[in-house]
Amino acid sequence: MEKQSEDPAAAEPASSGEEGGEGGPPQVAGAQAARPEDRVSLLLRLRAQTKQQLLEYKSMIDANEEKTPEQMMKEKQIEAKIEDQEAEIEEVKIAVEMKKLALDSVLMDHMKHVLKLNKLIMKSQQESWDLEEKLLDVRKKRLQLKQASESKLLEIQTEKNKQKDDLDSMENSDKIKTIQQNLQMEIQITTVIQHVFQNLILGSKANWAEDSAFKETVLQLEKNLTMI
Amino acid sequence: MSVLRPLDKLPGLNTATILLVGTEDALLQQLADAMLKEDCASELKVHLAKSLPLPSNVTRPRIDLIMFVVNLHSKYSLRNVEESLHHVDATFFLGRVGFLATGAGRESHCSVHRNTVVKLAHTYRSPLLFCDLEVEGFRATMAQRLVRMLQICAGHVPGLSALNLLSLLRSSENPSLEDL
């Protein structure tokens, strides 16, 4: 009297319906990558289903707890009551729809407000970013100036050192050498002249110690010119 | 147990079960095949029965939706359905029962008047669908509709329950019923 037909063929694609249901052969790599997401979506669907079924069972329990009229009413009365309750249900549904619409409009206001605030936030973020850029530029310039001053001071130092070196080297230059040689020559000549005069005076056997001016001259001749 | 009660067992995970009751075996089998071919994220189970009560020695999963198939060409199928309706608990009619009338295309062969079925559906406050199950295209469309209804009745669609669906389906029928 009773026949059952299950869905073994459809059970496979039903459970993996998301990956095979697109039509066309599923690519191996793509199917493997999509499987954890399919599992998650399957779990989410099962969760939604279980919630809905729980809601239905709960409403059944609540309905069973309501008291049913004990007395037998005439069929017409029962029908009239049924129609009243159906009208009530319709009214409640309409009220729910109106509330939904009202909530949606309030939602829209909030969303617009949120959008405005977001725009303001973006603007002020942009401004702060620009200011930070300027600060960065100023800092860069300061760094550059510091480096320039450093290099200039270095230059000054090298110049000073060069001058000192020049001075030192000048002393070793040729001109000074020739001048020094000339000086030495002159000194030698003068020394020879001194000796000549000394010997003249000594040879003349004059008493040079008596006359002060004479004594001065002789002592002067004695001066060693190389010590000057 | 001789009376079918809804929500009497725990649901299977991701499973939805429909029971098709009717005398036309071939049509029911074809409809069942069309439903199983449908692309559905949940697992579908289709049970076929000629009439209620169902034999109690078989373990079956929780039935989410019962569709009574009436062939407008035979009065016997209508009587069969009427008798089977007694074996269904009243709470089942809160959106988990539907009537399917087939054979309305060939008006000359109809021995059951259309209004009879309409009144039957109105008495039981359940949706009535018309479909010529012998035509392949209509059968496929009806199978799609049934699959959607089944998903909602099994609780697989968040935010929409069987009762919800019932009142949704009813509001389009009401104007015609007031003419009766």
CSV table of C-alpha atoms in Angstrom, one decimal:
chain,number,residue,atom,x,y,z
A,1,MET,CA,0.0,0.0,0.0
A,2,GLU,CA,2.9,2.3,0.5
A,3,LYS,CA,5.9,2.9,-1.6
A,4,GLN,CA,9.0,4.8,-0.7
A,5,SER,CA,11.4,6.4,-3.1
A,6,GLU,CA,14.5,8.1,-1.7
A,7,ASP,CA,16.9,10.3,-3.4
A,8,PRO,CA,20.2,8.5,-3.5
A,9,ALA,CA,21.2,10.1,-6.8
A,10,ALA,CA,20.2,13.4,-5.5
A,11,ALA,CA,21.7,12.9,-2.1
A,12,GLU,CA,25.2,13.1,-3.4
A,13,PRO,CA,24.7,16.3,-5.4
A,14,ALA,CA,22.5,17.6,-2.7
A,15,SER,CA,25.2,17.5,-0.1
A,16,SER,CA,27.8,18.7,-2.6
A,17,GLY,CA,25.3,20.7,-4.5
A,18,GLU,CA,27.2,23.9,-4.1
A,19,GLU,CA,30.2,22.7,-5.9
A,20,GLY,CA,28.6,20.6,-8.6
A,21,GLY,CA,25.5,22.6,-9.1
A,22,GLU,CA,27.1,25.3,-11.2
A,23,GLY,CA,27.0,23.0,-14.2
A,24,GLY,CA,30.1,21.9,-16.0
A,25,PRO,CA,32.8,19.7,-14.6
A,26,PRO,CA,34.3,21.0,-11.3
A,27,GLN,CA,38.0,21.5,-11.5
A,28,VAL,CA,39.9,19.5,-9.0
A,29,ALA,CA,42.0,22.3,-7.5
A,30,GLY,CA,38.9,24.6,-7.5
A,31,ALA,CA,36.8,22.0,-5.8
A,32,GLN,CA,39.4,21.3,-3.2
A,33,ALA,CA,39.7,24.9,-2.4
A,34,ALA,CA,36.0,25.4,-2.3
A,35,ARG,CA,35.2,22.5,0.0
A,36,PRO,CA,35.9,24.1,3.4
A,37,GLU,CA,33.7,27.0,2.3
A,38,ASP,CA,31.0,24.6,1.2
A,39,ARG,CA,31.2,22.9,4.6
A,40,VAL,CA,30.8,26.2,6.3
A,41,SER,CA,27.9,27.2,4.1
A,42,LEU,CA,26.3,23.8,4.7
A,43,LEU,CA,26.7,24.2,8.4
A,44,LEU,CA,25.2,27.7,8.2
A,45,ARG,CA,22.2,26.3,6.2
A,46,LEU,CA,21.7,23.5,8.7
A,47,ARG,CA,21.9,26.1,11.5
A,48,ALA,CA,19.2,28.2,9.9
A,49,GLN,CA,17.1,25.1,9.3
A,50,THR,CA,17.4,23.9,12.9
A,51,LYS,CA,16.5,27.4,14.1
A,52,GLN,CA,13.4,27.5,12.0
A,53,GLN,CA,12.3,24.0,13.0
A,54,LEU,CA,12.9,24.8,16.6
A,55,LEU,CA,10.7,27.9,16.2
A,56,GLU,CA,7.9,25.7,14.7
A,57,TYR,CA,8.1,23.2,17.5
A,58,LYS,CA,8.0,26.0,20.1
A,59,SER,CA,4.9,27.5,18.4
A,60,MET,CA,3.2,24.1,18.4
A,61,ILE,CA,3.9,23.7,22.1
A,62,ASP,CA,2.5,27.2,22.8
A,63,ALA,CA,-0.6,26.5,20.6
A,64,ASN,CA,-1.2,23.2,22.5
A,65,GLU,CA,-1.1,25.0,25.8
A,66,GLU,CA,-4.0,27.3,24.8
A,67,LYS,CA,-7.4,26.2,26.1
A,68,THR,CA,-9.7,24.9,23.5
A,69,PRO,CA,-13.5,25.5,23.9
A,70,GLU,CA,-15.0,22.6,25.7
A,71,GLN,CA,-18.6,23.1,24.6
A,72,MET,CA,-19.7,21.9,21.2
A,73,MET,CA,-20.5,24.9,19.1
A,74,LYS,CA,-22.5,24.8,16.0
A,75,GLU,CA,-20.6,24.5,12.8
A,76,LYS,CA,-21.5,28.0,11.6
A,77,GLN,CA,-20.3,29.5,14.9
A,78,ILE,CA,-17.0,27.6,14.5
A,79,GLU,CA,-16.6,28.8,10.9
A,80,ALA,CA,-17.4,32.4,12.0
A,81,LYS,CA,-14.8,32.1,14.7
A,82,ILE,CA,-12.2,30.8,12.3
A,83,GLU,CA,-12.8,33.6,9.9
A,84,ASP,CA,-12.5,36.2,12.7
A,85,GLN,CA,-9.2,34.8,13.7
A,86,GLU,CA,-8.0,34.7,10.2
A,87,ALA,CA,-8.9,38.4,9.9
A,88,GLU,CA,-6.9,39.0,13.1
A,89,ILE,CA,-3.9,37.3,11.6
A,90,GLU,CA,-4.1,39.4,8.5
A,91,GLU,CA,-4.3,42.6,10.6
A,92,VAL,CA,-1.3,41.5,12.6
A,93,LYS,CA,0.6,40.8,9.5
A,94,ILE,CA,-0.2,44.2,8.0
A,95,ALA,CA,0.9,45.9,11.3
A,96,VAL,CA,4.1,44.0,11.1
A,97,GLU,CA,4.7,45.1,7.6
A,98,MET,CA,4.0,48.8,8.5
A,99,LYS,CA,6.4,48.5,11.4
A,100,LYS,CA,9.0,47.1,9.1
A,101,LEU,CA,8.6,50.0,6.7
A,102,ALA,CA,8.8,52.5,9.6
A,103,LEU,CA,11.9,50.8,10.9
A,104,ASP,CA,13.4,50.8,7.4
A,105,SER,CA,12.9,54.6,7.2
A,106,VAL,CA,14.4,55.1,10.6
A,107,LEU,CA,17.2,52.9,9.4
A,108,MET,CA,17.7,55.0,6.3
A,109,ASP,CA,18.0,58.2,8.5
A,110,HIS,CA,20.6,56.5,10.6
A,111,MET,CA,22.5,55.3,7.6
A,112,LYS,CA,22.5,58.8,6.1
A,113,HIS,CA,23.8,60.2,9.3
A,114,VAL,CA,26.5,57.5,9.5
A,115,LEU,CA,27.5,58.3,5.9
A,116,LYS,CA,27.8,62.0,6.7
A,117,LEU,CA,30.0,61.3,9.7
A,118,ASN,CA,32.1,59.0,7.6
A,119,LYS,CA,32.7,61.7,5.1
A,120,LEU,CA,33.7,64.1,7.8
A,121,ILE,CA,36.1,61.6,9.2
A,122,MET,CA,37.7,61.0,5.9
A,123,LYS,CA,38.1,64.8,5.3
A,124,SER,CA,39.8,65.4,8.7
A,125,GLN,CA,42.0,62.4,8.1
A,126,GLN,CA,43.0,63.8,4.8
A,127,GLU,CA,43.8,67.2,6.4
A,128,SER,CA,45.9,65.6,9.1
A,129,TRP,CA,47.7,63.6,6.5
A,130,ASP,CA,48.5,66.8,4.6
A,131,LEU,CA,49.8,68.5,7.7
A,132,GLU,CA,52.0,65.5,8.5
A,133,GLU,CA,53.4,65.7,5.0
A,134,LYS,CA,54.3,69.4,5.5
A,135,LEU,CA,55.9,68.6,8.8
A,136,LEU,CA,57.9,65.9,7.1
A,137,ASP,CA,59.1,68.4,4.4
A,138,VAL,CA,60.2,70.9,7.0
A,139,ARG,CA,62.1,68.3,8.9
A,140,LYS,CA,63.8,67.2,5.7
A,141,LYS,CA,64.8,70.8,4.9
A,142,ARG,CA,66.3,71.2,8.4
A,143,LEU,CA,68.3,68.0,7.9
A,144,GLN,CA,69.6,69.3,4.6
A,145,LEU,CA,70.6,72.6,6.1
A,146,LYS,CA,72.4,70.9,8.9
A,147,GLN,CA,74.3,68.7,6.4
A,148,ALA,CA,75.2,71.8,4.4
A,149,SER,CA,76.5,73.7,7.4
A,150,GLU,CA,78.5,70.6,8.4
A,151,SER,CA,80.1,70.4,5.0
A,152,LYS,CA,80.9,74.1,5.0
A,153,LEU,CA,82.6,73.9,8.4
A,154,LEU,CA,84.5,70.9,7.1
A,155,GLU,CA,85.6,73.1,4.2
A,156,ILE,CA,86.7,75.9,6.5
A,157,GLN,CA,88.7,73.4,8.6
A,158,THR,CA,90.5,72.0,5.5
A,159,GLU,CA,91.2,75.5,4.3
A,160,LYS,CA,92.8,76.4,7.6
A,161,ASN,CA,94.8,73.2,7.6
A,162,LYS,CA,95.9,74.0,4.0
A,163,GLN,CA,97.0,77.4,5.1
A,164,LYS,CA,99.0,76.0,7.9
A,165,ASP,CA,100.6,73.5,5.6
A,166,ASP,CA,101.4,76.2,3.1
A,167,LEU,CA,103.0,78.2,5.8
A,168,ASP,CA,105.1,75.3,6.9
A,169,SER,CA,106.1,74.5,3.4
A,170,MET,CA,107.0,78.0,2.7
A,171,GLU,CA,109.7,77.7,5.1
A,172,ASN,CA,111.2,74.9,3.1
A,173,SER,CA,110.9,76.8,-0.2
A,174,ASP,CA,113.8,77.6,-2.4
A,175,LYS,CA,113.7,81.4,-2.0
A,176,ILE,CA,114.3,81.1,1.7
A,177,LYS,CA,117.1,78.8,1.0
A,178,THR,CA,118.8,81.2,-1.3
A,179,ILE,CA,118.3,84.0,1.1
A,180,GLN,CA,119.6,82.0,3.8
A,181,GLN,CA,122.7,81.1,1.7
A,182,ASN,CA,123.2,84.8,0.9
A,183,LEU,CA,122.9,85.6,4.6
A,184,GLN,CA,125.4,83.0,5.4
A,185,MET,CA,127.7,84.5,2.8
A,186,GLU,CA,127.3,87.9,4.1
A,187,ILE,CA,128.0,86.7,7.6
A,188,GLN,CA,131.1,85.0,6.5
A,189,ILE,CA,132.3,88.0,4.6
A,190,THR,CA,131.6,90.2,7.6
A,191,THR,CA,133.4,87.8,9.8
A,192,VAL,CA,136.4,87.8,7.5
A,193,ILE,CA,136.3,91.6,7.6
A,194,GLN,CA,136.0,91.5,11.3
A,195,HIS,CA,139.0,89.2,11.6
A,196,VAL,CA,141.0,91.3,9.2
A,197,PHE,CA,140.3,94.5,11.3
A,198,GLN,CA,141.1,92.6,14.5
A,199,ASN,CA,144.4,91.4,13.1
A,200,LEU,CA,145.2,94.9,11.8
A,201,ILE,CA,144.6,96.4,15.2
A,202,LEU,CA,146.5,93.7,17.0
A,203,GLY,CA,149.2,93.8,14.5
A,204,SER,CA,149.6,97.6,15.0
A,205,LYS,CA,150.3,96.9,18.7
A,206,ALA,CA,148.1,99.9,19.7
A,207,ASN,CA,146.7,100.0,23.1
A,208,TRP,CA,143.1,99.6,22.4
A,209,ALA,CA,142.0,99.2,26.0
A,210,GLU,CA,142.7,102.9,26.9
A,211,ASP,CA,140.4,104.6,24.6
A,212,SER,CA,136.7,103.8,25.3
A,213,ALA,CA,135.6,104.4,21.7
A,214,PHE,CA,138.5,102.2,20.6
A,215,LYS,CA,137.5,99.5,23.1
A,216,GLU,CA,133.9,99.6,21.9
A,217,THR,CA,135.0,99.0,18.3
A,218,VAL,CA,137.2,96.1,19.2
A,219,LEU,CA,134.6,94.5,21.3
A,220,GLN,CA,132.2,95.0,18.6
A,221,LEU,CA,134.5,93.2,16.2
A,222,GLU,CA,134.5,90.3,18.6
A,223,LYS,CA,130.8,89.8,18.2
A,224,ASN,CA,130.0,86.6,16.7
A,225,LEU,CA,127.6,87.3,13.9
A,226,THR,CA,126.3,83.8,13.7
A,227,MET,CA,124.6,84.2,17.0
A,228,ILE,CA,122.3,86.9,15.7
B,1,MET,CA,-0.7,4.7,15.0
B,2,SER,CA,-3.6,5.3,12.7
B,3,VAL,CA,-3.6,9.0,12.7
B,4,LEU,CA,-0.9,11.1,11.1
B,5,ARG,CA,0.4,13.8,13.3
B,6,PRO,CA,2.7,16.6,12.3
B,7,LEU,CA,5.9,17.3,14.1
B,8,ASP,CA,5.6,14.1,16.1
B,9,LYS,CA,9.2,13.0,15.4
B,10,LEU,CA,12.5,14.8,15.3
B,11,PRO,CA,13.4,16.0,11.9
B,12,GLY,CA,16.3,14.4,10.0
B,13,LEU,CA,19.1,16.7,9.3
B,14,ASN,CA,18.7,18.5,5.9
B,15,THR,CA,15.9,16.1,5.1
B,16,ALA,CA,12.4,16.9,3.8
B,17,THR,CA,9.7,14.2,3.4
B,18,ILE,CA,6.5,14.5,1.3
B,19,LEU,CA,3.6,12.0,1.2
B,20,LEU,CA,1.6,11.7,-2.0
B,21,VAL,CA,-1.8,10.1,-1.4
B,22,GLY,CA,-3.8,9.1,-4.5
B,23,THR,CA,-5.2,6.3,-6.5
B,24,GLU,CA,-3.3,7.0,-9.7
B,25,ASP,CA,-0.1,5.0,-9.2
B,26,ALA,CA,1.5,5.9,-12.5
B,27,LEU,CA,0.9,9.6,-12.2
B,28,LEU,CA,2.2,9.6,-8.6
B,29,GLN,CA,5.3,7.8,-9.6
B,30,GLN,CA,5.9,10.2,-12.5
B,31,LEU,CA,5.4,13.2,-10.2
B,32,ALA,CA,7.7,11.7,-7.6
B,33,ASP,CA,10.4,11.2,-10.2
B,34,ALA,CA,10.0,14.7,-11.5
B,35,MET,CA,10.4,16.0,-7.9
B,36,LEU,CA,13.5,14.0,-7.3
B,37,LYS,CA,15.0,15.3,-10.4
B,38,GLU,CA,14.6,18.9,-9.1
B,39,ASP,CA,17.8,20.7,-8.0
B,40,CYS,CA,17.4,21.1,-4.3
B,41,ALA,CA,19.8,21.9,-1.5
B,42,SER,CA,18.0,19.6,1.0
B,43,GLU,CA,17.6,15.9,0.7
B,44,LEU,CA,14.2,14.9,-0.6
B,45,LYS,CA,12.2,11.8,0.3
B,46,VAL,CA,9.0,11.0,-1.5
B,47,HIS,CA,6.5,8.5,0.0
B,48,LEU,CA,3.6,7.3,-2.1
B,49,ALA,CA,0.4,5.8,-0.7
B,50,LYS,CA,-2.8,4.7,-2.2
B,51,SER,CA,-4.8,5.6,0.9
B,52,LEU,CA,-4.4,6.3,4.6
B,53,PRO,CA,-4.0,4.9,7.2
B,54,LEU,CA,-0.4,3.9,6.5
B,55,PRO,CA,0.9,0.6,7.8
B,56,SER,CA,2.4,1.1,11.2
B,57,ASN,CA,5.1,-1.6,10.9
B,58,VAL,CA,7.3,0.5,8.8
B,59,THR,CA,9.6,3.1,10.3
B,60,ARG,CA,9.3,6.3,8.3
B,61,PRO,CA,10.7,9.7,8.9
B,62,ARG,CA,8.7,12.7,9.9
B,63,ILE,CA,6.3,13.7,7.2
B,64,ASP,CA,6.4,17.4,6.4
B,65,LEU,CA,3.8,17.8,3.7
B,66,ILE,CA,0.9,15.6,2.5
B,67,MET,CA,-0.5,16.1,-1.0
B,68,PHE,CA,-3.8,14.5,-1.7
B,69,VAL,CA,-4.0,13.9,-5.5
B,70,VAL,CA,-7.6,13.8,-6.8
B,71,ASN,CA,-8.2,12.7,-10.4
B,72,LEU,CA,-11.1,14.7,-11.7
B,73,HIS,CA,-11.8,11.9,-14.1
B,74,SER,CA,-12.8,9.4,-11.4
B,75,LYS,CA,-15.1,9.7,-8.5
B,76,TYR,CA,-13.4,6.8,-6.8
B,77,SER,CA,-10.2,8.9,-6.3
B,78,LEU,CA,-12.2,11.7,-4.7
B,79,ARG,CA,-13.9,9.2,-2.3
B,80,ASN,CA,-10.6,7.6,-1.5
B,81,VAL,CA,-9.1,11.0,-0.6
B,82,GLU,CA,-12.2,11.9,1.5
B,83,GLU,CA,-11.9,8.7,3.5
B,84,SER,CA,-8.1,9.1,3.9
B,85,LEU,CA,-8.6,12.6,5.3
B,86,HIS,CA,-10.1,11.2,8.5
B,87,HIS,CA,-6.8,9.6,9.4
B,88,VAL,CA,-5.0,12.9,9.4
B,89,ASP,CA,-4.7,14.9,12.6
B,90,ALA,CA,-6.3,18.3,12.6
B,91,THR,CA,-3.1,20.1,13.3
B,92,PHE,CA,-1.7,18.8,10.0
B,93,PHE,CA,-4.1,21.2,8.2
B,94,LEU,CA,-2.2,24.2,9.4
B,95,GLY,CA,-0.3,24.5,6.2
B,96,ARG,CA,1.1,21.0,5.8
B,97,VAL,CA,-1.7,19.5,3.6
B,98,GLY,CA,-2.4,20.4,0.1
B,99,PHE,CA,-4.8,19.2,-2.6
B,100,LEU,CA,-3.8,18.5,-6.1
B,101,ALA,CA,-6.4,18.1,-8.8
B,102,THR,CA,-5.4,16.5,-12.0
B,103,GLY,CA,-7.1,16.0,-15.3
B,104,ALA,CA,-8.9,19.3,-15.6
B,105,GLY,CA,-7.5,19.7,-19.1
B,106,ARG,CA,-9.9,17.2,-20.6
B,107,GLU,CA,-13.2,18.7,-19.6
B,108,SER,CA,-15.3,16.0,-21.3
B,109,HIS,CA,-13.7,13.2,-19.2
B,110,CYS,CA,-14.3,15.0,-15.9
B,111,SER,CA,-16.8,13.2,-13.7
B,112,VAL,CA,-16.0,15.2,-10.7
B,113,HIS,CA,-17.0,18.9,-10.8
B,114,ARG,CA,-14.3,21.4,-10.2
B,115,ASN,CA,-16.3,23.1,-7.5
B,116,THR,CA,-16.5,19.9,-5.5
B,117,VAL,CA,-12.7,19.9,-5.1
B,118,VAL,CA,-12.8,23.6,-4.4
B,119,LYS,CA,-15.3,23.1,-1.6
B,120,LEU,CA,-13.3,20.2,-0.2
B,121,ALA,CA,-10.2,22.3,-0.1
B,122,HIS,CA,-12.1,25.2,1.5
B,123,THR,CA,-13.5,23.0,4.2
B,124,TYR,CA,-10.1,21.8,5.1
B,125,ARG,CA,-8.6,25.3,4.7
B,126,SER,CA,-5.8,24.0,2.6
B,127,PRO,CA,-4.4,25.2,-0.7
B,128,LEU,CA,-5.7,23.6,-3.9
B,129,LEU,CA,-3.5,23.3,-6.9
B,130,PHE,CA,-4.5,22.3,-10.4
B,131,CYS,CA,-2.2,20.5,-12.7
B,132,ASP,CA,-2.4,18.1,-15.6
B,133,LEU,CA,0.0,15.4,-14.4
B,134,GLU,CA,0.0,13.7,-17.7
B,135,VAL,CA,1.6,16.6,-19.5
B,136,GLU,CA,5.4,16.6,-19.0
B,137,GLY,CA,5.9,20.3,-18.8
B,138,PHE,CA,3.1,21.0,-16.3
B,139,ARG,CA,4.3,18.0,-14.2
B,140,ALA,CA,7.8,19.5,-14.0
B,141,THR,CA,6.5,22.9,-13.0
B,142,MET,CA,4.2,21.4,-10.4
B,143,ALA,CA,7.2,19.3,-9.1
B,144,GLN,CA,9.1,22.6,-8.7
B,145,ARG,CA,6.3,24.1,-6.8
B,146,LEU,CA,5.9,21.1,-4.6
B,147,VAL,CA,9.6,21.1,-3.8
B,148,ARG,CA,9.4,24.7,-2.7
B,149,MET,CA,6.4,24.1,-0.6
B,150,LEU,CA,8.1,21.0,0.9
B,151,GLN,CA,11.2,23.0,1.8
B,152,ILE,CA,9.1,25.6,3.6
B,153,CYS,CA,7.0,23.0,5.4
B,154,ALA,CA,10.1,21.2,6.5
B,155,GLY,CA,11.5,24.4,8.0
B,156,HIS,CA,14.4,24.7,5.6
B,157,VAL,CA,13.5,28.2,4.6
B,158,PRO,CA,14.4,30.7,7.4
B,159,GLY,CA,11.7,33.2,8.2
B,160,LEU,CA,8.9,31.4,6.5
B,161,SER,CA,6.8,28.7,8.2
B,162,ALA,CA,4.0,26.4,6.9
B,163,LEU,CA,1.3,28.6,8.5
B,164,ASN,CA,2.9,31.7,6.9
B,165,LEU,CA,2.8,30.0,3.5
B,166,LEU,CA,-0.8,28.9,4.1
B,167,SER,CA,-2.0,32.5,4.7
B,168,LEU,CA,0.0,33.7,1.7
B,169,LEU,CA,-1.5,31.1,-0.5
B,170,ARG,CA,-5.0,31.8,0.8
B,171,SER,CA,-5.2,35.5,0.2
B,172,SER,CA,-5.3,35.0,-3.6
B,173,GLU,CA,-8.0,32.4,-3.3
B,174,ASN,CA,-10.4,34.3,-1.1
B,175,PRO,CA,-12.2,36.4,-3.6
B,176,SER,CA,-13.3,33.4,-5.6
B,177,LEU,CA,-14.5,31.5,-2.5
B,178,GLU,CA,-16.9,34.2,-1.6
B,179,ASP,CA,-18.9,33.5,-4.7
B,180,LEU,CA,-19.6,30.0,-3.5
